[in-house]
mmCIF file of C-alpha atoms in Angstrom:
data_model
loop_
_atom_site.group_PDB
_atom_site.id
_atom_site.type_symbol
_atom_site.label_atom_id
_atom_site.label_comp_id
_atom_site.label_asym_id
_atom_site.label_seq_id
_atom_site.Cartn_x
_atom_site.Cartn_y
_atom_site.Cartn_z
ATOM 1 C CA MET A 1 -4.241 7.900 -32.083
ATOM 2 C CA SER A 2 -5.339 5.135 -29.749
ATOM 3 C CA VAL A 3 -8.409 5.258 -27.549
ATOM 4 C CA GLU A 4 -6.547 5.972 -24.297
ATOM 5 C CA PRO A 5 -4.983 9.316 -25.345
ATOM 6 C CA LYS A 6 -8.328 10.401 -26.826
ATOM 7 C CA LEU A 7 -10.091 9.563 -23.551
ATOM 8 C CA VAL A 8 -7.501 11.445 -21.478
ATOM 9 C CA GLU A 9 -7.835 14.463 -23.779
ATOM 10 C CA HIS A 10 -11.630 14.351 -23.489
ATOM 11 C CA LEU A 11 -11.630 13.999 -19.692
ATOM 12 C CA THR A 12 -9.206 16.882 -19.216
ATOM 13 C CA ASN A 13 -11.522 19.234 -21.106
ATOM 14 C CA ILE A 14 -15.037 18.309 -19.944
ATOM 15 C CA GLY A 15 -17.191 21.380 -19.486
ATOM 16 C CA CYS A 16 -14.268 23.755 -20.053
ATOM 17 C CA THR A 17 -12.958 22.914 -16.580
ATOM 18 C CA LYS A 18 -9.811 21.100 -15.550
ATOM 19 C CA GLN A 19 -11.440 18.259 -13.599
ATOM 20 C CA TRP A 20 -9.028 15.584 -14.758
ATOM 21 C CA ARG A 21 -5.257 15.632 -15.070
ATOM 22 C CA PHE A 22 -3.108 12.962 -16.645
ATOM 23 C CA VAL A 23 -0.534 11.712 -14.128
ATOM 24 C CA PRO A 24 2.038 9.550 -15.910
ATOM 25 C CA GLU A 25 3.345 8.155 -12.599
ATOM 26 C CA ILE A 26 0.018 6.387 -11.992
ATOM 27 C CA LYS A 27 0.400 3.067 -13.742
ATOM 28 C CA THR A 28 -1.763 0.630 -11.780
ATOM 29 C CA THR A 29 -5.367 0.442 -10.671
ATOM 30 C CA GLU A 30 -4.219 0.469 -7.046
ATOM 31 C CA GLN A 31 -2.262 3.699 -7.604
ATOM 32 C CA LEU A 32 -5.302 5.203 -9.291
ATOM 33 C CA TRP A 33 -7.550 4.412 -6.300
ATOM 34 C CA VAL A 34 -4.961 5.729 -3.811
ATOM 35 C CA ASN A 35 -4.781 8.978 -5.769
ATOM 36 C CA PHE A 36 -8.579 9.199 -5.995
ATOM 37 C CA LYS A 37 -8.919 8.677 -2.223
ATOM 38 C CA ARG A 38 -6.266 11.324 -1.508
ATOM 39 C CA ILE A 39 -8.061 13.887 -3.691
ATOM 40 C CA LEU A 40 -11.465 12.979 -2.243
ATOM 41 C CA GLU A 41 -10.195 13.400 1.328
ATOM 42 C CA LYS A 42 -8.434 16.671 0.479
ATOM 43 C CA ASN A 43 -11.507 18.197 -1.187
ATOM 44 C CA ASN A 44 -14.156 16.997 1.298
ATOM 45 C CA PRO A 45 -12.767 17.160 4.862
ATOM 46 C CA ASP A 46 -15.977 18.583 6.362
ATOM 47 C CA LYS A 47 -18.177 15.836 4.931
ATOM 48 C CA LEU A 48 -15.726 13.128 5.951
ATOM 49 C CA ASN A 49 -15.454 14.530 9.487
ATOM 50 C CA GLN A 50 -19.259 14.401 9.788
ATOM 51 C CA LEU A 51 -19.147 10.696 8.990
ATOM 52 C CA ASN A 52 -16.535 10.089 11.688
ATOM 53 C CA SER A 53 -18.464 11.996 14.388
#
Protein backbone atom coordinates (compact mmCIF):
# COMPACT_ATOMS: atom_id res chain seq x y z
CA MET A 1 0.00 0.00 0.00
CA SER A 2 1.39 3.39 -0.95
CA VAL A 3 1.62 6.35 1.38
CA GLU A 4 -1.38 8.23 -0.05
CA PRO A 5 -4.04 5.58 0.71
CA LYS A 6 -2.57 5.13 4.21
CA LEU A 7 -2.76 8.89 4.81
CA VAL A 8 -6.37 9.07 3.58
CA GLU A 9 -7.30 6.14 5.83
CA HIS A 10 -5.61 7.81 8.81
CA LEU A 11 -7.23 11.21 8.21
CA THR A 12 -10.71 9.72 7.86
CA ASN A 13 -10.44 8.10 11.29
CA ILE A 14 -8.72 10.70 13.48
CA GLY A 15 -10.22 10.79 16.95
CA CYS A 16 -13.03 8.40 16.01
CA THR A 17 -14.73 11.22 14.10
CA LYS A 18 -15.35 11.61 10.40
CA GLN A 19 -13.48 14.89 9.88
CA TRP A 20 -12.04 13.96 6.50
CA ARG A 21 -13.66 12.31 3.50
CA PHE A 22 -11.90 11.11 0.39
CA VAL A 23 -13.41 12.79 -2.68
CA PRO A 24 -12.11 11.09 -5.83
CA GLU A 25 -13.33 13.97 -8.03
CA ILE A 26 -10.79 16.32 -6.42
CA LYS A 27 -7.66 15.85 -8.46
CA THR A 28 -5.84 19.18 -8.31
CA THR A 29 -4.59 21.51 -5.62
CA GLU A 30 -6.93 24.21 -6.91
CA GLN A 31 -9.94 21.88 -6.58
CA LEU A 32 -8.81 20.99 -3.07
CA TRP A 33 -8.68 24.67 -2.02
CA VAL A 34 -12.07 25.41 -3.62
CA ASN A 35 -13.58 22.51 -1.69
CA PHE A 36 -11.88 23.61 1.54
CA LYS A 37 -13.21 27.17 1.13
CA ARG A 38 -16.74 25.89 0.43
CA ILE A 39 -16.72 23.75 3.59
CA LEU A 40 -15.20 26.56 5.67
CA GLU A 41 -17.86 29.03 4.51
CA LYS A 42 -20.66 26.50 5.06
CA ASN A 43 -19.55 25.64 8.60
CA ASN A 44 -18.68 29.16 9.80
CA PRO A 45 -21.20 31.68 8.39
CA ASP A 46 -21.52 33.63 11.66
CA LYS A 47 -17.77 34.16 12.01
CA LEU A 48 -17.41 35.11 8.36
CA ASN A 49 -20.32 37.57 8.57
CA GLN A 50 -18.62 39.25 11.55
CA LEU A 51 -15.55 39.83 9.41
CA ASN A 52 -17.64 41.43 6.66
CA SER A 53 -19.49 43.78 9.04
